[in-house]
Short mmCIF file of C-alpha atoms in Angstrom, two decimals:
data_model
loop_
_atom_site.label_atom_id
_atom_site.label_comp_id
_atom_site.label_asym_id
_atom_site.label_seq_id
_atom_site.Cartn_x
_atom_site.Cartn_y
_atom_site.Cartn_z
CA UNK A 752 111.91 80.96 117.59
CA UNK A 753 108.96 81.66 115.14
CA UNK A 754 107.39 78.52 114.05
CA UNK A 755 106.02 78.11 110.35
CA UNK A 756 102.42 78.27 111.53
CA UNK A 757 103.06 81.53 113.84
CA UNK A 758 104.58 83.30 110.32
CA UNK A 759 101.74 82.78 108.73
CA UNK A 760 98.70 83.48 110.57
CA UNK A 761 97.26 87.08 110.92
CA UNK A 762 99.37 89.44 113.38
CA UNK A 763 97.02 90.47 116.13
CA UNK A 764 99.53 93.63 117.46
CA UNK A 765 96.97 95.92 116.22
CA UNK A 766 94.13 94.13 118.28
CA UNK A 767 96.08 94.33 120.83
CA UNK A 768 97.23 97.88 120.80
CA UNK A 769 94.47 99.96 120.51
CA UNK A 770 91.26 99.83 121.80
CA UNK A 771 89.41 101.63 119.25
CA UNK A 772 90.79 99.62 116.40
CA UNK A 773 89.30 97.17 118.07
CA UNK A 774 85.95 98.62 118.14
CA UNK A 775 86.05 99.81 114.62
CA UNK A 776 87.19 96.18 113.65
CA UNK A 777 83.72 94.52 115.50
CA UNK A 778 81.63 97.62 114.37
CA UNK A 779 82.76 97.22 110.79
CA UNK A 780 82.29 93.34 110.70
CA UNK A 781 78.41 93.61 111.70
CA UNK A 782 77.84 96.55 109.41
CA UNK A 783 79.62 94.56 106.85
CA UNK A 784 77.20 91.58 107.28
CA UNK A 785 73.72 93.69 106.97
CA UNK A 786 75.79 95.75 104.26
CA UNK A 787 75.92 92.67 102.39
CA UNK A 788 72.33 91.25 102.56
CA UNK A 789 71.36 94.96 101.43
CA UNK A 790 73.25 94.50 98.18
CA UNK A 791 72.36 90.80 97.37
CA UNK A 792 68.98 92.10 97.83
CA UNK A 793 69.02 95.04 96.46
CA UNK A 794 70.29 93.84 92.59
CA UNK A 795 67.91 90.32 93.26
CA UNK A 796 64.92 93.05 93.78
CA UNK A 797 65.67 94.95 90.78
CA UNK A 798 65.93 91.97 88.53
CA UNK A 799 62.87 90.72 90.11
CA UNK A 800 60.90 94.08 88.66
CA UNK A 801 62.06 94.50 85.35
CA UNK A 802 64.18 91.00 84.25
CA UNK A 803 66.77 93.34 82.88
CA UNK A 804 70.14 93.11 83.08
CA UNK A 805 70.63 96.75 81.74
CA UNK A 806 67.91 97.73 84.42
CA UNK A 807 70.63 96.09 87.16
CA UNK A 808 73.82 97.69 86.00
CA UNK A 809 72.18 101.34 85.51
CA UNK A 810 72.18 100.54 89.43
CA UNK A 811 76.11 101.56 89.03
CA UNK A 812 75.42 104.54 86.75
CA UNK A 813 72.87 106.36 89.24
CA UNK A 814 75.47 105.47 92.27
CA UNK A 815 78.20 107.21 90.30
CA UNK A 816 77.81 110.83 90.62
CA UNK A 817 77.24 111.07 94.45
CA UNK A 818 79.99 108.87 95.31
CA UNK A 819 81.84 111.30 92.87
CA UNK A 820 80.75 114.46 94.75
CA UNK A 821 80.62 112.93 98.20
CA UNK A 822 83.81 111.02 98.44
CA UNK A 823 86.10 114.18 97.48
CA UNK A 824 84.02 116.36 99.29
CA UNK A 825 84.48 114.07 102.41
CA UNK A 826 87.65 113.96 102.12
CA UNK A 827 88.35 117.48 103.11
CA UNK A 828 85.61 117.14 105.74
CA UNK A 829 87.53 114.58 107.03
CA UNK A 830 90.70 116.95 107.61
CA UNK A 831 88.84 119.67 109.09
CA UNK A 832 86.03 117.87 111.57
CA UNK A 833 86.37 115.13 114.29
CA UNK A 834 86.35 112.21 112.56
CA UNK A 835 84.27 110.31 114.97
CA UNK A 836 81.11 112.49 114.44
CA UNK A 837 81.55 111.88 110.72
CA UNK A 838 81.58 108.75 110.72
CA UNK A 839 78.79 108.15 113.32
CA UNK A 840 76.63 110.47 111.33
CA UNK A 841 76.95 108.67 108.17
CA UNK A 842 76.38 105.48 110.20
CA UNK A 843 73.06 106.83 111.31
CA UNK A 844 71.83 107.62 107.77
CA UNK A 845 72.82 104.56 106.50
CA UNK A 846 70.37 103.14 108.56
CA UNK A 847 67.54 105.04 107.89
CA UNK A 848 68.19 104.03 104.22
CA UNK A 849 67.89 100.60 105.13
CA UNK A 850 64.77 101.38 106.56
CA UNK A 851 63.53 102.91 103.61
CA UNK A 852 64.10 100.06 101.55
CA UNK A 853 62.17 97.79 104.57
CA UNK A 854 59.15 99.65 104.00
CA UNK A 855 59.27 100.15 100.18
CA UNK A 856 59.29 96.10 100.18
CA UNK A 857 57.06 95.82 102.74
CA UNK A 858 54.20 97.67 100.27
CA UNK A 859 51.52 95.34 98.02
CA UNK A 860 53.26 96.49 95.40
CA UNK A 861 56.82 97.63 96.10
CA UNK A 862 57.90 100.52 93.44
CA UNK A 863 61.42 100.47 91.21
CA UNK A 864 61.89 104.34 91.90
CA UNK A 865 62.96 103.91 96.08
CA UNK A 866 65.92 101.24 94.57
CA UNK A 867 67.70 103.52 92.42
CA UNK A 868 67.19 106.95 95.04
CA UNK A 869 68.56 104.79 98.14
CA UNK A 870 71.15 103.50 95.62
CA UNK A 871 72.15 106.77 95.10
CA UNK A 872 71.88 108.08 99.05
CA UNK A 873 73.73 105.07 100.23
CA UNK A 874 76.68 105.76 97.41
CA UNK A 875 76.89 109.48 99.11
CA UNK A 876 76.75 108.36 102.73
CA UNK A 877 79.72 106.09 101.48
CA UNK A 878 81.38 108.70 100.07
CA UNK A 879 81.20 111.18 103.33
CA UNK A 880 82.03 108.20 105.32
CA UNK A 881 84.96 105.98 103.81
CA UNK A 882 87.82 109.08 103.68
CA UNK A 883 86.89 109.46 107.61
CA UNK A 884 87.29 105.98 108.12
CA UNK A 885 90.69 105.37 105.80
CA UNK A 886 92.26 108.62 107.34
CA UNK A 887 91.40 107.45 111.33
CA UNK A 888 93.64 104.06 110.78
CA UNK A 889 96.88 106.00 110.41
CA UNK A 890 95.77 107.78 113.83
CA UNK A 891 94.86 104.80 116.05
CA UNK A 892 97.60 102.63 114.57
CA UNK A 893 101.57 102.43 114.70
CA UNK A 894 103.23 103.08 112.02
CA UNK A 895 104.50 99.66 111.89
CA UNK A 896 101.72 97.83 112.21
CA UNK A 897 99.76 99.31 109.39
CA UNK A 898 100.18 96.41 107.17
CA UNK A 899 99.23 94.17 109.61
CA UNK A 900 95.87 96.42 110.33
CA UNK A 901 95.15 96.54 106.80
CA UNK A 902 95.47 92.44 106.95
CA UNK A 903 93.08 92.00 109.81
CA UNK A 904 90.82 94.67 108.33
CA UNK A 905 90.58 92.62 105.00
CA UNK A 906 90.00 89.52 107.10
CA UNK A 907 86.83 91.16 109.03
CA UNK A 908 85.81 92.59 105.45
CA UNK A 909 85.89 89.14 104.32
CA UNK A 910 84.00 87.61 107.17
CA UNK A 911 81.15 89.92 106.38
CA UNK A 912 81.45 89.24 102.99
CA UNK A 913 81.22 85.61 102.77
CA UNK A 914 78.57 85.48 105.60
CA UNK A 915 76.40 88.17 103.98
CA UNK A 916 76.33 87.24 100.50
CA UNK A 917 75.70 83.43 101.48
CA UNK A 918 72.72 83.91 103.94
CA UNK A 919 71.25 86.65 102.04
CA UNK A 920 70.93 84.63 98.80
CA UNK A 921 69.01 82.02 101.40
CA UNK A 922 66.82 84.65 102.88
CA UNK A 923 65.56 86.28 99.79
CA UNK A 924 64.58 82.86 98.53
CA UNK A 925 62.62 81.63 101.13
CA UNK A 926 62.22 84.55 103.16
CA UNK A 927 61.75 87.34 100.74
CA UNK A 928 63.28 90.97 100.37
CA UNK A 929 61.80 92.42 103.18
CA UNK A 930 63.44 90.02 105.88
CA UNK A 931 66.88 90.80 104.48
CA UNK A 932 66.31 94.87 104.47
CA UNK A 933 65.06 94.26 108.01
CA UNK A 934 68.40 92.10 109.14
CA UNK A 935 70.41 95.16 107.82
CA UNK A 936 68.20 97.68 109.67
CA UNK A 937 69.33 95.75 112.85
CA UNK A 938 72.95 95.80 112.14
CA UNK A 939 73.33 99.18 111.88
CA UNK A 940 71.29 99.96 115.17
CA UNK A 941 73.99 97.96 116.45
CA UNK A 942 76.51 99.20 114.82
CA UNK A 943 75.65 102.89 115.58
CA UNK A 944 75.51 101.82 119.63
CA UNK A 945 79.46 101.00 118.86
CA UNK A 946 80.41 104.02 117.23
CA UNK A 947 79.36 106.20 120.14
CA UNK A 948 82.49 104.57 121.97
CA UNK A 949 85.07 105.89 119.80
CA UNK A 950 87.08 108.23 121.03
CA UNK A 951 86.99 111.58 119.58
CA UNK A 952 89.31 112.36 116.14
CA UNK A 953 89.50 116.05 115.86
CA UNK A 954 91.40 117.87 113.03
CA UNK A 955 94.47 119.85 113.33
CA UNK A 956 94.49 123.20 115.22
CA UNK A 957 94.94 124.94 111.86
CA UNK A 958 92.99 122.70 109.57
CA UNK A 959 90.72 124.52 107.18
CA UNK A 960 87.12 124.23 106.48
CA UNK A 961 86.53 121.98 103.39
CA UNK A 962 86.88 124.10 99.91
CA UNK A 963 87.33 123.41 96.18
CA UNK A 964 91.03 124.99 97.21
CA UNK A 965 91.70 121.92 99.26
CA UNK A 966 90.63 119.31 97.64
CA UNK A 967 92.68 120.57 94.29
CA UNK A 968 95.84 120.82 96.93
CA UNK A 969 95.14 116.83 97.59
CA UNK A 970 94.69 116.34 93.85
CA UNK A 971 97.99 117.75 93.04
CA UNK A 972 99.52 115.95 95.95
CA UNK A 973 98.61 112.21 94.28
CA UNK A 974 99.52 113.63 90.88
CA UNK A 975 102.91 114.35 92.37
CA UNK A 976 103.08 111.06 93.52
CA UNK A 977 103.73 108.27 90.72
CA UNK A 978 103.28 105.65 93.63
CA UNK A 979 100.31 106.90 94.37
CA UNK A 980 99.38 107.42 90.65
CA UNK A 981 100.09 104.04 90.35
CA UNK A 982 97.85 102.96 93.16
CA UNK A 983 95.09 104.45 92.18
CA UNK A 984 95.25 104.10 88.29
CA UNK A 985 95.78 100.20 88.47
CA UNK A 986 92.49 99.19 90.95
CA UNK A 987 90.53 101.66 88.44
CA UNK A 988 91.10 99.45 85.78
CA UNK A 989 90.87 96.28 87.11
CA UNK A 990 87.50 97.12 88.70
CA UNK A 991 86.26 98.99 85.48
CA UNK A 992 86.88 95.92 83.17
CA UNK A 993 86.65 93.07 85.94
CA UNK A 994 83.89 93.93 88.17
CA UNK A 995 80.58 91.88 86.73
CA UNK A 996 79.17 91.19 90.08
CA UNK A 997 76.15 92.91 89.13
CA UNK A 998 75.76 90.09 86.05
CA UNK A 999 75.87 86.74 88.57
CA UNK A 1000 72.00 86.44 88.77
CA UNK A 1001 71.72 86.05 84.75
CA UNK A 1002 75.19 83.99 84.79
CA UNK A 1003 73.97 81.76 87.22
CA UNK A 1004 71.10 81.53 85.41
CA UNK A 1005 72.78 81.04 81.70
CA UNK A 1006 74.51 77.83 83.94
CA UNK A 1007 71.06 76.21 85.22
CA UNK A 1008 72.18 76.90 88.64
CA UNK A 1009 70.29 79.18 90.39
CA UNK A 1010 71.00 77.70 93.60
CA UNK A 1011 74.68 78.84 93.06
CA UNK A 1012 73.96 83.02 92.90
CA UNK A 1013 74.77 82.90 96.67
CA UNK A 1014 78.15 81.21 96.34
CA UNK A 1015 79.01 83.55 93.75
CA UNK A 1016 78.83 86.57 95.62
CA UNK A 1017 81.00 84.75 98.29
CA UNK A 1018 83.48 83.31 96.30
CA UNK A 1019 85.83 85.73 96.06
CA UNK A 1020 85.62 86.37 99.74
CA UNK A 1021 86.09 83.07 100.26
CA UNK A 1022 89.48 83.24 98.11
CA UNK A 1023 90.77 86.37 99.97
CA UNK A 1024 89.69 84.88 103.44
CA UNK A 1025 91.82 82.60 102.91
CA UNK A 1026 94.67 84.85 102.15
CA UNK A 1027 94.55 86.82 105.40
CA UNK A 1028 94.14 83.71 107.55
CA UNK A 1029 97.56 82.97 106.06
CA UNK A 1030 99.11 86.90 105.84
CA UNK A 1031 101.32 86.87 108.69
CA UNK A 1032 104.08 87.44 105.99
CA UNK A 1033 102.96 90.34 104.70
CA UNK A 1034 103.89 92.34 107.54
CA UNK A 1035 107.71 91.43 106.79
CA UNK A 1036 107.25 92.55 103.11
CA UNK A 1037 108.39 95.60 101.72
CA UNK A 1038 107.78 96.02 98.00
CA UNK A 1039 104.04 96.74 98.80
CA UNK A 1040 103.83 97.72 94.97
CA UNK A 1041 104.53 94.24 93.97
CA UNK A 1042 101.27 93.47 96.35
CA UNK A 1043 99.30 96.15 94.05
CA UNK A 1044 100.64 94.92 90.40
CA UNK A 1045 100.34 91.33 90.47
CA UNK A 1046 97.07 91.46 92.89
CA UNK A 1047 95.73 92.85 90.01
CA UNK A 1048 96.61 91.14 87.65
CA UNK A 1049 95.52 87.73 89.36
CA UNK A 1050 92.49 89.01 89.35
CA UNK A 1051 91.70 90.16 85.46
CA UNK A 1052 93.38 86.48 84.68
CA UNK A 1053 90.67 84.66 87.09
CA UNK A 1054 87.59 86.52 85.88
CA UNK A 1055 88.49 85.69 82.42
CA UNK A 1056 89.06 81.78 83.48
CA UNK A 1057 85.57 82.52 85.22
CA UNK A 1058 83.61 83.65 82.32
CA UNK A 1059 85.17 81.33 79.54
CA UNK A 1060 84.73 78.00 82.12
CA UNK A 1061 81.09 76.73 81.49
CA UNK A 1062 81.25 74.68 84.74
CA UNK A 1063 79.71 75.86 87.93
CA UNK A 1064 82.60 74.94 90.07
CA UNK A 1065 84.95 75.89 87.84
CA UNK A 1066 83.37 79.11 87.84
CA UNK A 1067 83.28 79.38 91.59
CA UNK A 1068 86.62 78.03 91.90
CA UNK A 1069 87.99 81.11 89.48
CA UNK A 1070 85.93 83.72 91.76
CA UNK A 1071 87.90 82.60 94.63
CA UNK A 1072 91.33 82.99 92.74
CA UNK A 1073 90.00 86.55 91.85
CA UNK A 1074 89.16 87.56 95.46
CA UNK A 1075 93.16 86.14 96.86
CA UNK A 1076 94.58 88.33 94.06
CA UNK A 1077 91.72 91.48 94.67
CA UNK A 1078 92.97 91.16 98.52
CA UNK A 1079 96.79 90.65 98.12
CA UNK A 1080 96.15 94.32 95.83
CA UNK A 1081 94.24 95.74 98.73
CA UNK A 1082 97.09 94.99 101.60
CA UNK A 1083 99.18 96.79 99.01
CA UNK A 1084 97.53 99.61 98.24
CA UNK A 1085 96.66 100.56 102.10
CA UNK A 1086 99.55 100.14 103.15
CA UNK A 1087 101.60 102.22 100.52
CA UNK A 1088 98.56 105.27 101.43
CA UNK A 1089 99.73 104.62 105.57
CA UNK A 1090 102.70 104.66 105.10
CA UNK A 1091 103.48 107.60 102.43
CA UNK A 1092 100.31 110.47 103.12
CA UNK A 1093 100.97 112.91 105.77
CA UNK A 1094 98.03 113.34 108.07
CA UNK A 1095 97.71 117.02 107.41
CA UNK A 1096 96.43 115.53 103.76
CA UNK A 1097 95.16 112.02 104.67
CA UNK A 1098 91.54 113.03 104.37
CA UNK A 1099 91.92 114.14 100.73
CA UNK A 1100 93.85 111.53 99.85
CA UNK A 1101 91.97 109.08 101.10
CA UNK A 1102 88.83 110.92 99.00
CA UNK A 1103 90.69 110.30 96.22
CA UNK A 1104 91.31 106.11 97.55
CA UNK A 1105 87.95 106.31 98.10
CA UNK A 1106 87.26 107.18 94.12
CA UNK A 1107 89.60 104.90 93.29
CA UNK A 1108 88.18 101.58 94.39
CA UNK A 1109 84.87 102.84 94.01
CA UNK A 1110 83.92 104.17 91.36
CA UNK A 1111 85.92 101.57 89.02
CA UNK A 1112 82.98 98.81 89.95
CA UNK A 1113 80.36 101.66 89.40
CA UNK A 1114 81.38 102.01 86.27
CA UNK A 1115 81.94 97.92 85.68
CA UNK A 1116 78.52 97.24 86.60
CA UNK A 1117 77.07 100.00 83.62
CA UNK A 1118 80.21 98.35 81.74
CA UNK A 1119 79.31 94.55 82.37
CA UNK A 1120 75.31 95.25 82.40
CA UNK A 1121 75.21 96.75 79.12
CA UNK A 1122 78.34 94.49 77.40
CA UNK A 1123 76.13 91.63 78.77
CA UNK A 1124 72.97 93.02 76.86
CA UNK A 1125 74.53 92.83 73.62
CA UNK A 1126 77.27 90.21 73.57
CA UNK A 1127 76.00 87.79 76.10
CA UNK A 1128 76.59 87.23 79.99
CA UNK A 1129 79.85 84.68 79.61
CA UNK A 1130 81.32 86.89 76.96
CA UNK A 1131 81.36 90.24 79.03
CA UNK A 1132 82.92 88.79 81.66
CA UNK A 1133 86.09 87.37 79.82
CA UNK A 1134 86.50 89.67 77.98
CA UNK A 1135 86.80 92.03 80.51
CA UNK A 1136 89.14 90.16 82.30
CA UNK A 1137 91.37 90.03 79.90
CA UNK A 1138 91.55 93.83 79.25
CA UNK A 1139 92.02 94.00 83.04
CA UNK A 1140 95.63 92.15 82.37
CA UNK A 1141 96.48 94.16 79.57
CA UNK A 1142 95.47 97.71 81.28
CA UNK A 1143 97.49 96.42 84.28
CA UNK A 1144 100.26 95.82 82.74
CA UNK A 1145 99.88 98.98 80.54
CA UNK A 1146 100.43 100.75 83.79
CA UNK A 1147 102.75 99.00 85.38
CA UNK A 1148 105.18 99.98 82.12
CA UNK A 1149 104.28 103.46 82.43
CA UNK A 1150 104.57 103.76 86.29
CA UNK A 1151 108.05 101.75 87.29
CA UNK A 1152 107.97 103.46 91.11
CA UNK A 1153 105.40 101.81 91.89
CA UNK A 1154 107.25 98.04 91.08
CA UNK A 1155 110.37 99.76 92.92
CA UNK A 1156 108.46 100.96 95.69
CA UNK A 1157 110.26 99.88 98.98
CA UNK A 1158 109.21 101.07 102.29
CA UNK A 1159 112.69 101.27 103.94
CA UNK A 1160 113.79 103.80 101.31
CA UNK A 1161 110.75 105.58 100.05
CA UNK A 1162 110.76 109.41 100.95
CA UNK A 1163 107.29 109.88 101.68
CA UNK A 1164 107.39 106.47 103.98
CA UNK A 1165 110.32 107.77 105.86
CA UNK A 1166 108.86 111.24 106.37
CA UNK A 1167 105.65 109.60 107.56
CA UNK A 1168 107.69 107.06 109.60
CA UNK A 1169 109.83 109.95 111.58
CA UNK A 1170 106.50 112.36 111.98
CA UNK A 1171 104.07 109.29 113.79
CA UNK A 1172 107.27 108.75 116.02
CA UNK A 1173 106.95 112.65 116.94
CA UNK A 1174 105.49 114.24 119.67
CA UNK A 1175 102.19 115.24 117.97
CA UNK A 1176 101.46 111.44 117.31
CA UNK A 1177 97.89 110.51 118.73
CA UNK A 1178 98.74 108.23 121.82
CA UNK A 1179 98.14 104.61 121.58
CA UNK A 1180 95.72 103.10 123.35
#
């Protein structure tokens, strides 16, 4: 009989079930880590340049547009190409942007202009990329262990981003920018070397090639879908008015505790580590949509309690709150996507995911960078979080599947159940 302690700790049937979630599990935790030190760096380096905090958050304006473009457009690439050579493509020019950045701060005088274009190349390689990724996990996966996947993937997301974030602030201070573009350079070298293993993901026999046609089919698709809707809708707010990551170098500053920019960054990981070392439960939940509502609202409520606390460890202690609630959110929202999206359309979809939790902290960082210029760093960042709890719960009210969502009776889940139990189900590995 199941102990306490074996109910709570992460279910490992996905590890064990498939060998390429297992390499996309290792290969995503070391790209995670040089990921990381990349964008520690890469806002540090900025503010470094100009001392603006404006100059920082236009980082999220020039991303905007490519992820924009990219991610939709790679979501119908994703449905029509073998989704290994996407993503090992993307992988490969992720690097090279990484090296770019190496050599830009490797210069006697390393130039602003190189920040903002890899910003911008890195926010379309992410955009090709993530809807390839998303769409492969319903693929390699069981249907009933998608909840526990998306668990174990927040938990190696988590690794990466506590590890990252905490070294990297370390290594730009006593190492400089340089070392920590050169760590990421590495990382992806490796992390290419792992991708080559994958086995191939090729489309359907009758997929199409990617069109404005397609992606408007996915489009109408989600807006067909008030769970869905609901999904998406609720992270873009949150992230849009609760996202001030970008602001930590002047907040740690405003707190005379520079040493603590590091710890910032890792906080929330640190919160929503801490959740998936304990998320064996989740897999025996059901009203994912309750994971999706009241993740997010967690989260607006502990970034307000973050920037109204004038306390460093207070502060720090709120960020880690934030990341349990940002997580619990997460589990919810990938699993309602695995569970409900029929393969055929996964690609799209997940385009559309992929604009959902992305370009909400774009947007936050213009929103927090230039709230922060004229009211002050503490009051952007409360204030935000408490329009995060109000637009949540705005939402929630005008989207009542998504509360009532069950995956035992859902339509879409039990469609999506019965077709990965058919015949044209990708064999496990």
């Amino acid at each position: 009989m199941p102990t306490v302690t074996s109910r709570l700790l992460p279910d490992l049937t996905p590890w064990r079930s498939s060998a390429d979630f297992r390499l996309l599990w290792v290969q995503g935790l070391i790209t995670y880590f040089g990921s990381f030190m990349a964008l520690i760096a890469l806002p540090l380096q900025i503010k470094d340049l100009t001392g603006s905090p404006l100059a920082v958050g236009a980082m999220g304006a020039v991303e905007l547009v490519p992820l924009i473009v990219f991610g939709l457009y790679g979501g119908a690439l994703a449905d029509s190409a073998d989704r290994r050579k996407v993503i090992l493509g993307t992988e490969a020019g992720l690097g090279v942007l990484a090296v770019v950045l190496l050599v830009n701060a490797t210069a006697p005088e390393p130039a602003l202009w190189p920040l903002y274009l890899v910003a911008a190349g890195v926010s379309a390689l992410a955009g090709l990329q993530r809807p390839a990724l998303d769409s492969l996990m319903a693929r390699i996966v069981p249907h009933d262990q998608l909840t526990a996947a998306a668990a174990l993937n927040s938990l190696r997301w988590q690794v990466g981003a506590i590890a990252g974030p905490a070294l990297a602030g370390l290594v730009v201070a006593y190492a400089g920018h340089a070392t920590a573009y050169g760590v990421t350079v590495v990382t992806f070298a490796v992390s290419v070397l792992l991708c080559l293993r994958l086995s191939a993901a090729p489309p359907a026999h009758d997929a199409r090639k990617p069109s404005l046609r397609g992606i408007a089919e996915g489009a109408r698709y989600a807006w067909s879908r008030p769970v869905l809707l609901g999904t998406y809708a609720i992270d873009l707010a949150a992230m849009l008015f609760a996202f001030p990551n970008t602001i930590f170098p002047f907040l740690a500053e405003e707190l005379d505790a520079e040493w603590s920019l590091g710890l910032m960054y890792a906080a929330g990981s640190v919160g929503s580590l801490l959740l998936g070392l304990t998320s064996g439960w989740t897999s025996r939940v059901r009203r994912h949509g309750l994971f999706v509502v009241g993740g997010a609202a967690v989260w607006g409520l502990a970034i307000a309690a973050a920037g109204w606390f004038g306390n460093v460890w207070l502060v720090l202690c709120c960020l880690g709150v934030a990341g349990a609630g940002d997580m619990l959110s997460g589990l919810g929202r990938s699993t309602i996507w695995n569970q409900t999206i029929p393969d055929e359309l996964r690609g799209r979809l997940a385009g559309i995911e992929v604009l959902s939790y992305s370009v909400g902290p774009q947007l936050g960082q213009v929103r927090a960078g230039a709230m922060a210029g004229w009211t002050g760093t503490r009051t952007a960042i409360w204030t935000g979080g408490v329009a995060c709890v109000a637009s949540v719960a705005l939402l929630a009210a005008a989207l009542p599947k998504l509360l009532t969502y069950d995956s035992e009776t859902d339509e879409d889940a039990a469609r999506r159940r019965a077709a990965s139990a058919g015949p044209e189900e990708a064999p496990r590995v």
